[in-house]
């Protein structure tokens, strides 16, 4: 699966995107893995989208999924 990091999350991960070859069954398992790789993500607020739709923690993942981590956006 491919994970895209937006805004400040890109700075935390050091990349805009990465390919993950692990078998992660749900969004919750993905986030647990990402938090172990990038511990500071645990303290950040962001939404998870899977294939361009916001996802819940129990959303099932497949190898071909595209995941986006999207921090809150403000504007004026």
Tab-separated table of C-alpha atoms in Angstrom:
chain	number	residue	atom	x	y	z
A	1	UNK	CA	0.000	0.000	0.000
A	2	UNK	CA	1.092	3.564	-0.611
A	3	UNK	CA	0.908	6.132	2.198
A	4	UNK	CA	0.904	9.872	1.479
A	5	UNK	CA	1.808	12.423	4.158
A	6	UNK	CA	0.492	15.981	3.897
A	7	UNK	CA	1.604	19.317	5.410
A	8	UNK	CA	3.463	18.944	8.726
A	9	UNK	CA	3.146	15.164	8.630
A	10	UNK	CA	5.449	15.198	5.615
A	11	UNK	CA	8.068	16.967	7.739
A	12	UNK	CA	7.697	14.401	10.528
A	13	UNK	CA	8.077	11.398	8.231
A	14	UNK	CA	10.743	13.044	6.090
A	15	UNK	CA	8.912	12.035	2.921
A	16	UNK	CA	5.750	12.902	1.021
A	17	UNK	CA	4.969	9.251	0.355
A	18	UNK	CA	6.168	5.744	1.020
A	19	UNK	CA	5.335	2.224	-0.067
A	20	UNK	CA	4.527	-0.156	2.793
A	21	UNK	CA	4.956	-3.856	2.135
A	22	UNK	CA	3.656	-5.063	5.508
A	23	UNK	CA	0.417	-7.002	5.925
A	24	UNK	CA	-1.666	-4.549	7.953
A	25	UNK	CA	-5.308	-5.563	8.174
A	26	UNK	CA	-6.979	-2.368	9.379
A	27	UNK	CA	-6.391	1.354	9.652
A	28	UNK	CA	-5.825	0.865	13.383
A	29	UNK	CA	-3.023	-1.659	12.706
A	30	UNK	CA	-1.496	0.711	10.146
A	31	UNK	CA	-1.511	3.570	12.650
A	32	UNK	CA	0.049	1.377	15.347
A	33	UNK	CA	2.837	0.508	12.926
A	34	UNK	CA	3.291	4.131	11.836
A	35	UNK	CA	3.375	5.284	15.479
A	36	UNK	CA	6.172	2.809	16.177
A	37	UNK	CA	8.087	4.103	13.145
A	38	UNK	CA	7.319	7.800	13.768
A	39	UNK	CA	6.484	8.118	17.510
A	40	UNK	CA	5.732	11.854	17.275
A	41	UNK	CA	2.700	11.032	15.079
A	42	UNK	CA	0.929	9.830	18.230
A	43	UNK	CA	0.753	13.431	19.443
A	44	UNK	CA	-0.569	14.839	16.170
A	45	UNK	CA	-4.131	15.271	14.990
A	46	UNK	CA	-4.960	13.977	11.517
A	47	UNK	CA	-7.555	12.107	9.515
A	48	UNK	CA	-6.941	8.955	7.521
A	49	UNK	CA	-8.344	8.529	4.030
A	50	UNK	CA	-8.285	5.231	2.160
A	51	UNK	CA	-8.749	5.459	-1.593
A	52	UNK	CA	-9.884	9.095	-1.285
A	53	UNK	CA	-12.547	8.423	1.373
A	54	UNK	CA	-12.205	9.157	5.068
A	55	UNK	CA	-11.790	5.904	6.959
A	56	UNK	CA	-12.568	4.619	10.452
A	57	UNK	CA	-10.149	2.648	12.578
A	58	UNK	CA	-11.770	-0.660	11.610
A	59	UNK	CA	-11.573	-0.043	7.840
A	60	UNK	CA	-9.959	-3.068	6.198
A	61	UNK	CA	-6.857	-2.458	4.094
A	62	UNK	CA	-5.608	-4.173	0.956
A	63	UNK	CA	-2.158	-4.131	-0.617
A	64	UNK	CA	-3.302	-1.907	-3.499
A	65	UNK	CA	-4.870	0.784	-1.261
A	66	UNK	CA	-3.770	4.403	-1.281
A	67	UNK	CA	-3.750	5.951	2.189
A	68	UNK	CA	-3.516	9.651	2.955
A	69	UNK	CA	-2.752	11.163	6.357
A	70	UNK	CA	-4.388	14.579	6.383
A	71	UNK	CA	-3.864	17.096	9.219
A	72	UNK	CA	-6.523	19.683	10.092
A	73	UNK	CA	-6.740	22.542	7.614
A	74	UNK	CA	-7.549	26.136	8.432
A	75	UNK	CA	-7.869	29.085	6.200
A	76	UNK	CA	-9.229	32.519	5.991
